[in-house]
mmCIF file of C-alpha atoms in Angstrom:
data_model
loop_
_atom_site.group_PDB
_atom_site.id
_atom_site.type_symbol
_atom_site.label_atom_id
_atom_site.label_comp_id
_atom_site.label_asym_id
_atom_site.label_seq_id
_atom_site.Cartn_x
_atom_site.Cartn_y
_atom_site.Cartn_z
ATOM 1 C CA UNK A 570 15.057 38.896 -28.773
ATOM 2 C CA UNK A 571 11.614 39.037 -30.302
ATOM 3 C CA UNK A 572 8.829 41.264 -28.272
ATOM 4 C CA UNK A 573 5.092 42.219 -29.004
ATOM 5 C CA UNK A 574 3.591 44.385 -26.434
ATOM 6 C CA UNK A 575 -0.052 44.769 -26.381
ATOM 7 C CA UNK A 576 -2.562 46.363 -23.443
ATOM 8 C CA UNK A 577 -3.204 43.506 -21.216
ATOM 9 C CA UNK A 578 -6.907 44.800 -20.474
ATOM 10 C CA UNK A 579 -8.860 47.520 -22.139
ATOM 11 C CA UNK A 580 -12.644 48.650 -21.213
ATOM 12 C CA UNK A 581 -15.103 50.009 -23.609
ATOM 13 C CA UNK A 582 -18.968 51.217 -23.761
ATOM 14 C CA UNK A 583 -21.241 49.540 -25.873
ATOM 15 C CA UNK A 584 -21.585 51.931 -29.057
ATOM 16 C CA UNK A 585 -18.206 53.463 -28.782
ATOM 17 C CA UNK A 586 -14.648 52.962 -30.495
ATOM 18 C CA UNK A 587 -11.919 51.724 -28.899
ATOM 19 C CA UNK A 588 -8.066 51.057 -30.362
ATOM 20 C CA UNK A 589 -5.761 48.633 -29.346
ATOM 21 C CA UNK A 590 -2.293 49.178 -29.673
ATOM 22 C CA UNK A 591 0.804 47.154 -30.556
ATOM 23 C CA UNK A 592 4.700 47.542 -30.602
ATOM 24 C CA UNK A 593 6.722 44.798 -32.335
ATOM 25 C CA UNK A 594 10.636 43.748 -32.346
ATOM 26 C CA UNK A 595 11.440 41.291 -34.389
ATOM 27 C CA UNK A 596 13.816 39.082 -36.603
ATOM 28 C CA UNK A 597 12.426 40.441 -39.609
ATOM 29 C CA UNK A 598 9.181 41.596 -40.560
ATOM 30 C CA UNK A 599 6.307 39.984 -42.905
ATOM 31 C CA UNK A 600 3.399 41.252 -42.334
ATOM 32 C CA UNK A 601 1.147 41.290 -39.204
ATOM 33 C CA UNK A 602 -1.868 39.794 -37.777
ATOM 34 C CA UNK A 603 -5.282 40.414 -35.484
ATOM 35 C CA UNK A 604 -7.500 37.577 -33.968
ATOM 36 C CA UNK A 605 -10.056 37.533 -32.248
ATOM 37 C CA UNK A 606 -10.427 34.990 -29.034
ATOM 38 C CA UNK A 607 -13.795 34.491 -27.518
ATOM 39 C CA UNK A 608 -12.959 33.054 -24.062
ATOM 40 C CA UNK A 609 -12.571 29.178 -24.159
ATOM 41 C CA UNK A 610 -12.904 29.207 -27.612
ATOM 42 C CA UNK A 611 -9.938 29.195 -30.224
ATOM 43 C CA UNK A 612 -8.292 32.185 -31.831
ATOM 44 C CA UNK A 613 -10.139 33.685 -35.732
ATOM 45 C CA UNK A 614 -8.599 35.763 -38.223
ATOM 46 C CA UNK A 615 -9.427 39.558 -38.862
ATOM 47 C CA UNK A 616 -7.164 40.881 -40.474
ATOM 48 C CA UNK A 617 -3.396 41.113 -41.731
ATOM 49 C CA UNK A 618 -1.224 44.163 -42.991
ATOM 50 C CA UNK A 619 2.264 43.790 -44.715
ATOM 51 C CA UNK A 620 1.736 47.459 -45.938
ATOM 52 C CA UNK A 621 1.938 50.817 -44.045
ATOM 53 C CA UNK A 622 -1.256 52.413 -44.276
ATOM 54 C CA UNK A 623 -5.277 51.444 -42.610
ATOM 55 C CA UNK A 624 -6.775 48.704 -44.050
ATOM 56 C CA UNK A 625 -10.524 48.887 -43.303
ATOM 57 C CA UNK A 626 -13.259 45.664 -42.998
ATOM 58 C CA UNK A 627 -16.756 46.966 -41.709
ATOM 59 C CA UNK A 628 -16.391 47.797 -38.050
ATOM 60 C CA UNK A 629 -12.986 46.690 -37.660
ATOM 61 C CA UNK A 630 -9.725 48.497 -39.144
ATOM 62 C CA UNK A 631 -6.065 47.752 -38.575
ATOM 63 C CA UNK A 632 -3.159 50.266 -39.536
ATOM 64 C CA UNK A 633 0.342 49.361 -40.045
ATOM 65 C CA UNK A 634 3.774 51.495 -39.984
ATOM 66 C CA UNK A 635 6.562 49.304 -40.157
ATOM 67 C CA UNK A 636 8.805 51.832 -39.417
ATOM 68 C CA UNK A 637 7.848 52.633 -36.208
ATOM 69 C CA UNK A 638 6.905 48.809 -35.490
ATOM 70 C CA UNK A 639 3.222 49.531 -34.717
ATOM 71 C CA UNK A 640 0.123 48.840 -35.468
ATOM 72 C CA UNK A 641 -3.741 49.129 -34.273
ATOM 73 C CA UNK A 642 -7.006 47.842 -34.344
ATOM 74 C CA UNK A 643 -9.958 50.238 -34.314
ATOM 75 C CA UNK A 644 -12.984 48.436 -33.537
ATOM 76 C CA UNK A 645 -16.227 51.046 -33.721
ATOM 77 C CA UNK A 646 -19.823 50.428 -33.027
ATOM 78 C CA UNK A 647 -18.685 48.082 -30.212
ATOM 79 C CA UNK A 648 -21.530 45.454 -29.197
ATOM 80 C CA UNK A 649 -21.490 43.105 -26.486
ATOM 81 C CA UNK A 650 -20.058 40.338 -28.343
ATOM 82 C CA UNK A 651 -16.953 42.181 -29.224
ATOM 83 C CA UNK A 652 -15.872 41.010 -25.778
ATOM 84 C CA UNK A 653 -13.229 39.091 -26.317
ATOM 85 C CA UNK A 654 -9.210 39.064 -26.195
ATOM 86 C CA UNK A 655 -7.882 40.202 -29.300
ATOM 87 C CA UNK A 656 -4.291 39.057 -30.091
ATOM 88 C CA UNK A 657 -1.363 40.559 -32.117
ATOM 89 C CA UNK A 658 1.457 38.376 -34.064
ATOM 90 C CA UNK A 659 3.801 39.352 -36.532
ATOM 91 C CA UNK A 660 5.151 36.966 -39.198
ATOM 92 C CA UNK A 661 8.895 37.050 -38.593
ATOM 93 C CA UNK A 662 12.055 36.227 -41.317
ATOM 94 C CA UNK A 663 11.325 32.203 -41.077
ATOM 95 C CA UNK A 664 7.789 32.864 -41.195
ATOM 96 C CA UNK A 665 6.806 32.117 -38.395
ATOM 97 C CA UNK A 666 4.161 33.820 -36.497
ATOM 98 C CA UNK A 667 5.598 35.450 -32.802
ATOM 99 C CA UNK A 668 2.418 36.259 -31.038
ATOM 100 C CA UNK A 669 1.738 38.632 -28.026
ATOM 101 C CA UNK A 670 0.063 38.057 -25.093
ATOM 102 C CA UNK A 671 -3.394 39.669 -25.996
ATOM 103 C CA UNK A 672 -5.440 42.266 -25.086
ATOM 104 C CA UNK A 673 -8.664 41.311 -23.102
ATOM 105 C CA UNK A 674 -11.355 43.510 -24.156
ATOM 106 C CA UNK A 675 -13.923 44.462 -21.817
ATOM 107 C CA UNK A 676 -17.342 45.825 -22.996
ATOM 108 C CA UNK A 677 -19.681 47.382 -20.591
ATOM 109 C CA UNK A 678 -23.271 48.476 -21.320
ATOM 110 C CA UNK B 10 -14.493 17.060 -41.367
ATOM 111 C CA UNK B 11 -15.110 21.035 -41.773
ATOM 112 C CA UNK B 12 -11.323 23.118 -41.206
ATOM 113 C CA UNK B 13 -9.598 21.269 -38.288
ATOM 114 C CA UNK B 14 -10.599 19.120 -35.427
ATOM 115 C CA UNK B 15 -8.982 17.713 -32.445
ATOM 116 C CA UNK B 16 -9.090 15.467 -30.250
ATOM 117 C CA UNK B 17 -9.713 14.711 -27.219
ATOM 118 C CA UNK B 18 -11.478 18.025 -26.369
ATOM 119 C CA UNK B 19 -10.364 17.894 -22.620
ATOM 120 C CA UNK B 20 -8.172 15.415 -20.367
ATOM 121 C CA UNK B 21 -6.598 14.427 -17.393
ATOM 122 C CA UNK B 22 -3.802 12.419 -17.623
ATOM 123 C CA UNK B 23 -1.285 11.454 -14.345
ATOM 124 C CA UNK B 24 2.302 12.552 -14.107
ATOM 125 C CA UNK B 25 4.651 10.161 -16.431
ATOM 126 C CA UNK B 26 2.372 8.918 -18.190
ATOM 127 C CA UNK B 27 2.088 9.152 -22.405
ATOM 128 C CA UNK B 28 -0.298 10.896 -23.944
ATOM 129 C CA UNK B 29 -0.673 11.814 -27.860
ATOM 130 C CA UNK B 30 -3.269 14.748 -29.052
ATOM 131 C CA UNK B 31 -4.940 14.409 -32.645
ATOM 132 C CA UNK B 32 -4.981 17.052 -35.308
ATOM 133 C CA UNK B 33 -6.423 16.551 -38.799
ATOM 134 C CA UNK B 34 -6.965 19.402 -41.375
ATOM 135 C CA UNK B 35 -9.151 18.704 -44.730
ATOM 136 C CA UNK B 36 -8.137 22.342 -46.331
ATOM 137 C CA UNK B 37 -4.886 20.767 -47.842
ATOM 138 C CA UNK B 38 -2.713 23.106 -46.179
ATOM 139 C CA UNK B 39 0.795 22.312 -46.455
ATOM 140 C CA UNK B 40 1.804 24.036 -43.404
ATOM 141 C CA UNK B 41 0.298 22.948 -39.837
ATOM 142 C CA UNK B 42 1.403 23.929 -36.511
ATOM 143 C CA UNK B 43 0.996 22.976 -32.647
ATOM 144 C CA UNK B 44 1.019 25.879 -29.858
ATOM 145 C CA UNK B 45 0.093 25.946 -25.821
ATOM 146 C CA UNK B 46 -1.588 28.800 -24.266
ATOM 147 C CA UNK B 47 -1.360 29.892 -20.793
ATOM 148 C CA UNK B 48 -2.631 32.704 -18.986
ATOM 149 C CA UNK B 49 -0.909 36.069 -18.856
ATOM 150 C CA UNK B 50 1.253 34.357 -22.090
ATOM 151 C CA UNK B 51 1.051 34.502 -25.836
ATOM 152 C CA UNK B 52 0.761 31.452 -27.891
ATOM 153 C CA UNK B 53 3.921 29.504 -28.197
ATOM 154 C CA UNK B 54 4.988 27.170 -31.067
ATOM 155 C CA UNK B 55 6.186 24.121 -29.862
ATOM 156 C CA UNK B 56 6.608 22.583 -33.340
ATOM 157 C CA UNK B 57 5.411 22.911 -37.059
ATOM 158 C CA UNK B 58 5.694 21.450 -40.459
ATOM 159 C CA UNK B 59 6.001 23.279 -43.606
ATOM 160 C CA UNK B 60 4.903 20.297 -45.506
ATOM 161 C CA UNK B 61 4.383 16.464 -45.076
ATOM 162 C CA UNK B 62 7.494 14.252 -44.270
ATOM 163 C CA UNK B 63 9.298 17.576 -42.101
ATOM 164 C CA UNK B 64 8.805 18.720 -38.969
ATOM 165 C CA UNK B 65 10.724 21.875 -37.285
ATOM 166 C CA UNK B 66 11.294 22.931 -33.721
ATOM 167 C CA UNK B 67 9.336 25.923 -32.485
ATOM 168 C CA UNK B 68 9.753 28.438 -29.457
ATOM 169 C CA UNK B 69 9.073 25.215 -26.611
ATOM 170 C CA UNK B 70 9.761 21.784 -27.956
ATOM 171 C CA UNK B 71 11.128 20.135 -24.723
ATOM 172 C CA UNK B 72 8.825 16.787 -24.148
ATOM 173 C CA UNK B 73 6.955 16.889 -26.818
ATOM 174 C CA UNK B 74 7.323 15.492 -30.201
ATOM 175 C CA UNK B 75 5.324 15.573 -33.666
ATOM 176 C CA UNK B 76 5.202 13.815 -36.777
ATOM 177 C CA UNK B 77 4.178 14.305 -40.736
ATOM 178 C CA UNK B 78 3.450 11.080 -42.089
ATOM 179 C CA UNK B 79 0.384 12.950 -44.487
ATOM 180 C CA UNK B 80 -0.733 16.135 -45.276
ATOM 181 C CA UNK B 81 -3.617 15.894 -42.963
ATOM 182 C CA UNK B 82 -2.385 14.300 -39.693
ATOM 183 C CA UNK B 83 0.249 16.019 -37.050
ATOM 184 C CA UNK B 84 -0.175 14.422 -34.265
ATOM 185 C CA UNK B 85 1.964 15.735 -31.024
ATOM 186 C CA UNK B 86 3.393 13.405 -28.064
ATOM 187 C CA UNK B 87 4.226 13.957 -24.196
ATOM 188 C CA UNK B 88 6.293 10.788 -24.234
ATOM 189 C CA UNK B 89 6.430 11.696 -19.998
ATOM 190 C CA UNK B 90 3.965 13.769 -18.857
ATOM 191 C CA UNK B 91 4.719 16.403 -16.508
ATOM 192 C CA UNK B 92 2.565 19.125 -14.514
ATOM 193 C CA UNK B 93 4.349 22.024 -16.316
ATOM 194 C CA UNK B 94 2.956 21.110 -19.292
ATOM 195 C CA UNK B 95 -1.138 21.689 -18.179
ATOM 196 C CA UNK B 96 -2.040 23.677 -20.976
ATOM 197 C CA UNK B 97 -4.720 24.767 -23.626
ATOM 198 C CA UNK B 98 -3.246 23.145 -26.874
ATOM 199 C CA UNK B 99 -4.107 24.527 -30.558
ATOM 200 C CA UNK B 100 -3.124 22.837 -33.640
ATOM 201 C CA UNK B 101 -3.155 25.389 -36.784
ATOM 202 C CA UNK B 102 -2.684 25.270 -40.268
ATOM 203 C CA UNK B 103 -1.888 27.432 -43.181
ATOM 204 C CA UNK B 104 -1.504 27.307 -46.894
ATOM 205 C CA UNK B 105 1.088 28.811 -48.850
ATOM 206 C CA UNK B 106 -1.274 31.579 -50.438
ATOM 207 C CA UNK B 107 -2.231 33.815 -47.306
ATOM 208 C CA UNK B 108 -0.026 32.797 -44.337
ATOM 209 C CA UNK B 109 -3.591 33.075 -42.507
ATOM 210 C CA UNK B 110 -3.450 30.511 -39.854
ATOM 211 C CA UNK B 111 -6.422 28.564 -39.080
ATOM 212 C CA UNK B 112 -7.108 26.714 -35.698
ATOM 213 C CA UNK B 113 -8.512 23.849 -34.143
ATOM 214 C CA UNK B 114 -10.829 23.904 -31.758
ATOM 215 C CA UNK B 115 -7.801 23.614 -28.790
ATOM 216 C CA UNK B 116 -7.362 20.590 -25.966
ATOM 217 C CA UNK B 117 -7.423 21.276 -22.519
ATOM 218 C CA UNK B 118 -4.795 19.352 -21.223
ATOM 219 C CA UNK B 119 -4.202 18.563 -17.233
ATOM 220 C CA UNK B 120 -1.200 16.533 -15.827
ATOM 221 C CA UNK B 121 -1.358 16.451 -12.360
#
């Protein structure tokens, strides 16, 4: 079967960098995705990665080995509104996006 | 229209009854989608269309049905409503460029 296995809760300080993790299995692999889910609200893009290596956008970065079937998101100078859920998918053979449960991130002054 | 609305926002419909939620997309995408979200779960598809006139079956498609009579419209149907299907309900599209997936604004659906 398909899996993606994310954190279900992580907690960070204000200012500091935290990294959420995910593991993959899946029919087939073409490339992965991050959003971002402010509670109540629907689910925005941040970034995608069909390559191994980090691909950095200001504050956010997400790295990619497709060998191993993982990938991160580094999010650094947290601020409050970073609190959010933040949600791995990866874009399986048929191309269709398999998503994982999300990580609810927790930011604490 | 900006992206993709839906409608309604929020409802509460009664057990066996028929309800249909909107979507409508002015980005031209060719491919649009309709998932649920419940706590503690991921997103599941329930159906999607790669382009107007087809429609596919996703992860959950039991009681509900689309169509794809434009490229704009994909409308999804509970022909008999049942409690099990209370959800938070997202209609997404994508073009064929990016695979980036963009998303309504989500219905709060309650069958009760």
């Amino acid at each position: 079967g398909q899996n993606i296995d994310q954190p279900t809760e992580m907690t960070a300080t204000e200012g500091a960098i935290v990294q959420i993790n995910c593991t993959y299995q899946t029919s087939g692999f073409n490339g992965l995705f991050w959003y971002q889910q402010h509670a109540g609200e629907a689910p925005t893009f941040l970034s995608y990665n069909v390559l191994d290596g980090l691909e950095e956008k200001g504050r956010f970065s997400s790295f990619l080995s497709r060998s191993k079937g993982y990938s991160y998101l580094l999010l650094k100078e947290l601020q409050m509104k970073d609190s959010a859920s933040y949600l791995c998918a990866v874009l399986d053979s048929n191309y269709q996006l398999i998503w994982g449960a999300g990580t609810k991130l927790i930011i604490k002054p | 229209i900006a992206g993709i609305t839906q409608a309604p926002t929020s409802q509460i419909l009664a057990a066996g009854r028929r309800m249909t939620l909107r979507c409508t997309q002015d980005m031209r995408h060719n491919a649009m989608y309709w998932y649920r979200q419940d706590l503690g779960l991921g997103l599941r598809l329930i159906h999607y269309s790669n382009t107007a006139g087809t429609t596919g079956k996703g992860e959950v498609p039991d009681g509900y049905s689309v169509s794809r009579a434009n490229t704009d419209d994909f409308p999804l149907t509970l022909a008999s409503a049942v409690p099990s299907q209370t959800s938070v309900y997202f209609c997404a599209s994508a073009g064929l460029a990016t695979n980036e997936q963009f998303f309504g604004p989500g219905t709060r659906l309650t069958v009760l």
